[in-house]
CSV table of N, CA and C in Angstrom, one decimal:
chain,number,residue,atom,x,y,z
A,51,UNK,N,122.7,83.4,128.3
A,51,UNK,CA,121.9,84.1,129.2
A,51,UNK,C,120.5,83.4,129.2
A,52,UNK,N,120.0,83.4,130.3
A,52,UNK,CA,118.8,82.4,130.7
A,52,UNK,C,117.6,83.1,130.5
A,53,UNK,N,116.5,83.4,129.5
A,53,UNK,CA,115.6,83.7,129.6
A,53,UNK,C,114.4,83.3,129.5
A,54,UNK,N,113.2,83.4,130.0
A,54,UNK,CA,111.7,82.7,129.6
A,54,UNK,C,110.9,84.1,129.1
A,55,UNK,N,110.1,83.9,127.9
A,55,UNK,CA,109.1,85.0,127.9
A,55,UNK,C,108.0,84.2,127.7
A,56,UNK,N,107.2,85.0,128.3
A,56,UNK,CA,105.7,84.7,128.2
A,56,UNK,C,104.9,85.1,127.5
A,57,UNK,N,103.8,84.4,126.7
A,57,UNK,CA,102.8,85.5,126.1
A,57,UNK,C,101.8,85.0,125.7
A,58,UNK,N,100.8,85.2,125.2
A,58,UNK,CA,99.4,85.1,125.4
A,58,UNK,C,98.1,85.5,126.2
A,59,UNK,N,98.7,86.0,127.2
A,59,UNK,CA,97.8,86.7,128.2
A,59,UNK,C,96.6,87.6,127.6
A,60,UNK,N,95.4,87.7,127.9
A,60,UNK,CA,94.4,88.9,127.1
A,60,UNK,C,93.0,88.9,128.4
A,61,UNK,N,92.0,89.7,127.5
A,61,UNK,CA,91.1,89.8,128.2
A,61,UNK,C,90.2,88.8,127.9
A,62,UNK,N,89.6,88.0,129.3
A,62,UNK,CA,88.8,87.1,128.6
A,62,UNK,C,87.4,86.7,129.3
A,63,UNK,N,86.4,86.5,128.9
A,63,UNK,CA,85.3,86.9,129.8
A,63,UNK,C,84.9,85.2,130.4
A,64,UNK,N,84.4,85.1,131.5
A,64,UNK,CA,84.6,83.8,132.4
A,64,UNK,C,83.5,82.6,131.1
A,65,UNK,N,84.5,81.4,131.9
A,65,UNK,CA,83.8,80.6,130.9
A,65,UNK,C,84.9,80.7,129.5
A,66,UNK,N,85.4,81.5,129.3
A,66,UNK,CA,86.7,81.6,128.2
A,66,UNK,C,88.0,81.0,128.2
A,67,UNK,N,88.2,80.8,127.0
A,67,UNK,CA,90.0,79.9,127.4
A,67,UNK,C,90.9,80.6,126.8
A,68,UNK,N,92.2,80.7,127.0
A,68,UNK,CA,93.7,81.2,126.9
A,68,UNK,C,94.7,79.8,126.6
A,69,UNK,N,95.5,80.5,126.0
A,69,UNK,CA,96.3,79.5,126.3
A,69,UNK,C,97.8,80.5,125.7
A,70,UNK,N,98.6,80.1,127.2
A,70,UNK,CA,100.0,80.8,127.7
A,70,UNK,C,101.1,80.1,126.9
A,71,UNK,N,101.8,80.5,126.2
A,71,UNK,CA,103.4,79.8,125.6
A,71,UNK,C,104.4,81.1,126.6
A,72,UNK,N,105.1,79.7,126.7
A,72,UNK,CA,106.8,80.5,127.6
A,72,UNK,C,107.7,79.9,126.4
A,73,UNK,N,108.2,81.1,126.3
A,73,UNK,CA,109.6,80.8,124.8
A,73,UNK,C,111.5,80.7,125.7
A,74,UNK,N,111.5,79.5,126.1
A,74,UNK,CA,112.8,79.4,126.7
A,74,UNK,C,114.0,79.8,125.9
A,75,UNK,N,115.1,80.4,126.7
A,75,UNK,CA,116.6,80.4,125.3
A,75,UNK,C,117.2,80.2,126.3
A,76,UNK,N,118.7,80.5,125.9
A,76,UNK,CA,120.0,80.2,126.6
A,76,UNK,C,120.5,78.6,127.8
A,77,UNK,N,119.3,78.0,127.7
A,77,UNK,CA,119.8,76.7,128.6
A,77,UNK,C,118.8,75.7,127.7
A,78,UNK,N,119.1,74.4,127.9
A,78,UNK,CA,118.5,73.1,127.7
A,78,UNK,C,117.3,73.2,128.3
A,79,UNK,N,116.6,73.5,127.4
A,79,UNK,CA,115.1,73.1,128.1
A,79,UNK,C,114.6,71.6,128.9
A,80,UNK,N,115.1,70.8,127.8
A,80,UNK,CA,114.9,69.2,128.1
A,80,UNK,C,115.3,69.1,130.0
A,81,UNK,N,116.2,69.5,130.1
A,81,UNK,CA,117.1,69.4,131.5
A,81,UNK,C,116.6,70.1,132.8
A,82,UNK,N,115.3,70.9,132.4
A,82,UNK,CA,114.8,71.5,133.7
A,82,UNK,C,113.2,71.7,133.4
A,83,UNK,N,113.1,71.2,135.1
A,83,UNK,CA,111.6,71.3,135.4
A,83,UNK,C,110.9,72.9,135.0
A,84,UNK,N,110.0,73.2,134.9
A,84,UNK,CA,109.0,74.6,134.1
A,84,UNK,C,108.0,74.7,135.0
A,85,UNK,N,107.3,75.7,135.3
A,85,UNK,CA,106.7,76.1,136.4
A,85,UNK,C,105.7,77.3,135.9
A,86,UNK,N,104.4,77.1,136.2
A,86,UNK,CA,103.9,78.5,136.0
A,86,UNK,C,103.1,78.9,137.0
A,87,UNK,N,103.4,80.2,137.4
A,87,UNK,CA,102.9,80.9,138.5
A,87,UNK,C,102.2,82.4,138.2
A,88,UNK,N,101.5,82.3,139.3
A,88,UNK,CA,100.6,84.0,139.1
A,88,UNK,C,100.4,84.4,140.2
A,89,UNK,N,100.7,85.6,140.0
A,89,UNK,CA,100.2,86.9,141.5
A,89,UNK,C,99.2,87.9,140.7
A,90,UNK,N,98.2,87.8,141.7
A,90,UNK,CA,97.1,88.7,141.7
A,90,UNK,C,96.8,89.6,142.3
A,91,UNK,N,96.9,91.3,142.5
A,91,UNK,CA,96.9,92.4,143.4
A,91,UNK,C,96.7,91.8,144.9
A,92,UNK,N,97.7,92.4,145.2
A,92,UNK,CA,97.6,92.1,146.6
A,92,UNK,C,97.6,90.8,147.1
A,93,UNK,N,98.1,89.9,146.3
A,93,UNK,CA,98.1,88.4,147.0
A,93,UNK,C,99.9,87.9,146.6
A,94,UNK,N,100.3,86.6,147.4
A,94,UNK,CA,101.6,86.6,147.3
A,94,UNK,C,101.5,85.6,146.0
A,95,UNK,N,103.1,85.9,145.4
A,95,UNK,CA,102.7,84.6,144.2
A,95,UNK,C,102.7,83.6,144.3
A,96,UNK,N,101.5,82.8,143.8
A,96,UNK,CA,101.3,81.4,143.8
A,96,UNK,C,101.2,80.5,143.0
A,97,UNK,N,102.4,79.0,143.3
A,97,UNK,CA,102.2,78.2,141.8
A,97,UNK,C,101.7,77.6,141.7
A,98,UNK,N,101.1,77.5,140.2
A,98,UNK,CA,99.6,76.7,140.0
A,98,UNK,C,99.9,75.3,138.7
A,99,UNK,N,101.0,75.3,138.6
A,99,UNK,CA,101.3,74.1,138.2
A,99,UNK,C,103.0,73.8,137.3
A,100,UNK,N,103.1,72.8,136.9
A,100,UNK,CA,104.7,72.4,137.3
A,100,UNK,C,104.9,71.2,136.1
A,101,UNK,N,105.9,71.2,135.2
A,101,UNK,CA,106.2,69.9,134.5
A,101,UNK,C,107.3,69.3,135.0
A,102,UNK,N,107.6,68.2,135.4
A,102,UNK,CA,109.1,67.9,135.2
A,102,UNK,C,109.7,67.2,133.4
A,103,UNK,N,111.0,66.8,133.8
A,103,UNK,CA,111.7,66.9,132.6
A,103,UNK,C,111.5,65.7,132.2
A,104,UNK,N,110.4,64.6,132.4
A,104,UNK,CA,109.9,63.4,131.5
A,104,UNK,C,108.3,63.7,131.8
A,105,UNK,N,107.5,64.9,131.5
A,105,UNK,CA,106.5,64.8,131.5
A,105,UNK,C,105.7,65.0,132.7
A,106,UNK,N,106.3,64.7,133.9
A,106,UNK,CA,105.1,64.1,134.7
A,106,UNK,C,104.8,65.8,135.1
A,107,UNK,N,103.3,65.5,135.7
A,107,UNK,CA,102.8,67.4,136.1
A,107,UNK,C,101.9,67.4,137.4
A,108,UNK,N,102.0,68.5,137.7
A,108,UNK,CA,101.2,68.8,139.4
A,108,UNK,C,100.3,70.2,139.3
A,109,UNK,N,99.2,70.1,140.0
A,109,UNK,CA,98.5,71.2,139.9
A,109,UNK,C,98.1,71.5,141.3
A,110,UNK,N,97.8,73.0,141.2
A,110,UNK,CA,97.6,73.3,142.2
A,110,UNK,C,95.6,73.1,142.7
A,111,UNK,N,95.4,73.0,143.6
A,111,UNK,CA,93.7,72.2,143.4
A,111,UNK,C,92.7,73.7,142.8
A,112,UNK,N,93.2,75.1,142.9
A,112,UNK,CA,92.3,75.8,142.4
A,112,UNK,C,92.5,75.4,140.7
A,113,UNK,N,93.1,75.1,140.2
A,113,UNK,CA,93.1,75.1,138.7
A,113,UNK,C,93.4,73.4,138.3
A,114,UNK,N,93.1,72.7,138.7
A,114,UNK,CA,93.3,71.3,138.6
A,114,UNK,C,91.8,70.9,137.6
A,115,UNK,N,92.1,70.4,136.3
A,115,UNK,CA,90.7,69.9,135.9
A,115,UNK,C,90.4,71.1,135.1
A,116,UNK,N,91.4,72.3,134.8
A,116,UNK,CA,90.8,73.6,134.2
A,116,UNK,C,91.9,73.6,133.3
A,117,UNK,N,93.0,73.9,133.9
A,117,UNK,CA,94.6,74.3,133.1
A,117,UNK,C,95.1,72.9,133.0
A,118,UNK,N,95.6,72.6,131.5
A,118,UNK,CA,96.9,71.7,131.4
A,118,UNK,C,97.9,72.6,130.8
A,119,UNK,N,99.1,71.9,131.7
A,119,UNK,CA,100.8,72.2,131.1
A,119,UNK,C,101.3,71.4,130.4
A,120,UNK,N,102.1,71.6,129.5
A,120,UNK,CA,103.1,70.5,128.6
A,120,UNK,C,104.2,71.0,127.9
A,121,UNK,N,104.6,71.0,127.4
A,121,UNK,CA,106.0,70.9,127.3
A,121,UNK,C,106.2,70.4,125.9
A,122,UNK,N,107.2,71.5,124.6
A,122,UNK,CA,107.7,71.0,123.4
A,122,UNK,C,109.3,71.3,123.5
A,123,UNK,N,109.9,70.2,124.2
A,123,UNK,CA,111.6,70.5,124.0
A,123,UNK,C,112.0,71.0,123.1
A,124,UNK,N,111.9,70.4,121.8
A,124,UNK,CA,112.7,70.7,120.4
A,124,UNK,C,111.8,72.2,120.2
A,125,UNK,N,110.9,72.6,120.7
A,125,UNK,CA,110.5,73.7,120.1
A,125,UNK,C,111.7,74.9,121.2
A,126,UNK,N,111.6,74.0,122.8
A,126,UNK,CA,111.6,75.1,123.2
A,126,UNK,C,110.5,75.9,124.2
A,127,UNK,N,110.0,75.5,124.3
A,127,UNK,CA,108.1,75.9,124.7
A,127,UNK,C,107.6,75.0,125.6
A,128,UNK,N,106.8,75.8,126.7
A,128,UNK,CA,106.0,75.1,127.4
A,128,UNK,C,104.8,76.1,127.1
A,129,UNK,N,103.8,75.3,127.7
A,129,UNK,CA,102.4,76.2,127.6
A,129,UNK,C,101.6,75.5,128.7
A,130,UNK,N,100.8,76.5,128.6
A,130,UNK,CA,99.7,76.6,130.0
A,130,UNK,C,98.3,76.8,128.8
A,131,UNK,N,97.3,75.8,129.0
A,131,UNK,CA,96.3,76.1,128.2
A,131,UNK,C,95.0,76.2,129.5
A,132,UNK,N,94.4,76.7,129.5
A,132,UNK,CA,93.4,77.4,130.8
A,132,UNK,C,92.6,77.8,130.2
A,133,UNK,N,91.4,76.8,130.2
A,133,UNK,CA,89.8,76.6,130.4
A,133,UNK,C,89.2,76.9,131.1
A,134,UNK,N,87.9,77.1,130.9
A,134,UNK,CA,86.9,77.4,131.9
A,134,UNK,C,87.4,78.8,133.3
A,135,UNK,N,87.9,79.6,132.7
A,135,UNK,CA,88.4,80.6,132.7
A,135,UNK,C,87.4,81.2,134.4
A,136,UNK,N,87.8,82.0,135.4
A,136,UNK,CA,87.4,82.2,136.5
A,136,UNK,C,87.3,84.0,136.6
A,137,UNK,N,86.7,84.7,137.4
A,137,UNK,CA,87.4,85.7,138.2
A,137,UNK,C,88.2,85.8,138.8
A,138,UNK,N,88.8,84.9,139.6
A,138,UNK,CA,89.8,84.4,140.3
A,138,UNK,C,90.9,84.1,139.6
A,139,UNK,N,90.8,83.9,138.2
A,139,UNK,CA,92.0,83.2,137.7
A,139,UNK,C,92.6,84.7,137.3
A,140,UNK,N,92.5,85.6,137.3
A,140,UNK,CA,92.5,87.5,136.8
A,140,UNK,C,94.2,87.7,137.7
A,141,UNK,N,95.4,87.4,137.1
A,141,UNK,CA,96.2,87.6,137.6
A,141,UNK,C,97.5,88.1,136.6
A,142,UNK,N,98.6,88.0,136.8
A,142,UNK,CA,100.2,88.4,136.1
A,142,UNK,C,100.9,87.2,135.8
A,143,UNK,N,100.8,85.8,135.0
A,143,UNK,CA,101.4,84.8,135.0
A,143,UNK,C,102.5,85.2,134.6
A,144,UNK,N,103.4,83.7,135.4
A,144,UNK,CA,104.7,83.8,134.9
A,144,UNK,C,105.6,82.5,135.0
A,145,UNK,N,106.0,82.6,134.1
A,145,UNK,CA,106.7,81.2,134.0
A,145,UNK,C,107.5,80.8,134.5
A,146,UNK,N,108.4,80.0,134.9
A,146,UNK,CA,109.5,79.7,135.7
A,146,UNK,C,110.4,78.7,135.7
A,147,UNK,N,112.2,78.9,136.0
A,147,UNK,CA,112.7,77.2,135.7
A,147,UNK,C,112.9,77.4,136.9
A,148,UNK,N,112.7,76.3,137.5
A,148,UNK,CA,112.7,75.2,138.6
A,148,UNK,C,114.2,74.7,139.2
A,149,UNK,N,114.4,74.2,140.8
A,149,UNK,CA,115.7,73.7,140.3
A,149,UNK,C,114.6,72.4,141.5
A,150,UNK,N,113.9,72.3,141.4
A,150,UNK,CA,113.1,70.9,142.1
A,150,UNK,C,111.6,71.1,141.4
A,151,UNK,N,110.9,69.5,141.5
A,151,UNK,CA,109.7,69.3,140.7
A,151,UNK,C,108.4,69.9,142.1
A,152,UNK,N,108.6,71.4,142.1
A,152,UNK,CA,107.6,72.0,143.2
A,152,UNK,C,106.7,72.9,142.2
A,153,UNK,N,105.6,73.2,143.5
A,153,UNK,CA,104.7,74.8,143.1
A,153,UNK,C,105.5,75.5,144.2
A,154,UNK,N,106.4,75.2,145.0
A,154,UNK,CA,107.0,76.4,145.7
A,154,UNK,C,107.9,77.7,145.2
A,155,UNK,N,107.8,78.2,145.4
A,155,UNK,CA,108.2,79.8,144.5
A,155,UNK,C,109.9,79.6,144.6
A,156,UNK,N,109.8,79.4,146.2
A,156,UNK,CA,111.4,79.3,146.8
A,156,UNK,C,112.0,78.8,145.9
A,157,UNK,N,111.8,77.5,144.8
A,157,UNK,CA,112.5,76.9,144.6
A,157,UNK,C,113.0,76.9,142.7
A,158,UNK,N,112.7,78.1,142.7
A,158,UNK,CA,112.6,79.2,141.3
A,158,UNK,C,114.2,79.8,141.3
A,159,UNK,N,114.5,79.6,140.2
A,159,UNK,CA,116.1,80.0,139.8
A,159,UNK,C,115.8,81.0,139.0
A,160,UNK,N,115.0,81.3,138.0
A,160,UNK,CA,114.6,82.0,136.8
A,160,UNK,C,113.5,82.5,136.6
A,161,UNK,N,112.9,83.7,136.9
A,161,UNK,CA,111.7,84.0,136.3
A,161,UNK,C,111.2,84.7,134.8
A,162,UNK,N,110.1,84.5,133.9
A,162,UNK,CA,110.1,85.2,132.9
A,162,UNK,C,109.4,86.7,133.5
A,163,UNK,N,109.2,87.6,133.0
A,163,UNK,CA,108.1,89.2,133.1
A,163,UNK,C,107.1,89.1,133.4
A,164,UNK,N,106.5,87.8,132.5
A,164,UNK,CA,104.6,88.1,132.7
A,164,UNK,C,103.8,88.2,131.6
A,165,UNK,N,102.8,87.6,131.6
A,165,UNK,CA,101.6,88.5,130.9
A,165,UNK,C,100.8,88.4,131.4
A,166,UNK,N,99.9,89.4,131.7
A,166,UNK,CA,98.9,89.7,132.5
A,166,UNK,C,97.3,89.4,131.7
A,167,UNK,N,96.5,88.3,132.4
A,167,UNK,CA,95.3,87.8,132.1
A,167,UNK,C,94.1,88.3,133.1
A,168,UNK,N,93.7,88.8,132.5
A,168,UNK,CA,92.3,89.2,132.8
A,168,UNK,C,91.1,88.5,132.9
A,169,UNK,N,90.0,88.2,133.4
A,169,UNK,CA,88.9,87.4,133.4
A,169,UNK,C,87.6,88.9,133.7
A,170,UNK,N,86.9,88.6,132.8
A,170,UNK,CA,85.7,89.9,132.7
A,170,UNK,C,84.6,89.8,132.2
A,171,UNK,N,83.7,90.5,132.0
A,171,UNK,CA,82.4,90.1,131.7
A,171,UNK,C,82.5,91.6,131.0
């Protein structure tokens, strides 16, 4: 059975950093691109960045230069580490396997739950 969980999400005041681990099981991690997305009240979900399965990564331009993604096969793990932390960045992340190297949602076979990150003062 194919699952991702997420976790690390908390409250963090702007200018703060997080950093997100997705815990993959039931499939080869090595073999599929990883995806992390966030919806924010009222907005549709949007992906904000993407590994594929030799490394290479894509960002979306609000979080480009703020968040890196990467990837530990043997562990199992990808992570989202996100700096310089925003009001805007205040959403429900969520991880994702991929069946193409996109930020398009469409293209999501698997989603994890979420953990929900906060940005606050």
């Amino acid at each position: 059975q194919v699952q991702l969980m997420e976790s690390g999400g908390d409250l963090v005041q702007p200018g703060g950093s997080l950093r997100l681990t997705c815990a993959a099981s039931g499939f080869s991690l090595n073999n599929y691109v990883i995806g992390w997305f966030r919806q924010a009240p009222g907005k549709e979900r949007e992906g904000i960045s993407c590994i594929s399965t030799n490394g290479r990564t894509i960002y979306a331009d609000s979080v480009a230069g703020r968040f890196t993604i990467s990837r530990d096969n043997a562990k199992g793990t990808v992570y989202l580490q996100m700096n310089s932390l925003k009001f805007d960045d205040t959403a429900v992340y969520y991880c994702a396997r991929g069946s193409m190297y996109s930020l398009s949602p469409k293209t999501v076979n698997s989603w994890g739950q979420g953990t929900q990150v906060t940005v606050s003062s």
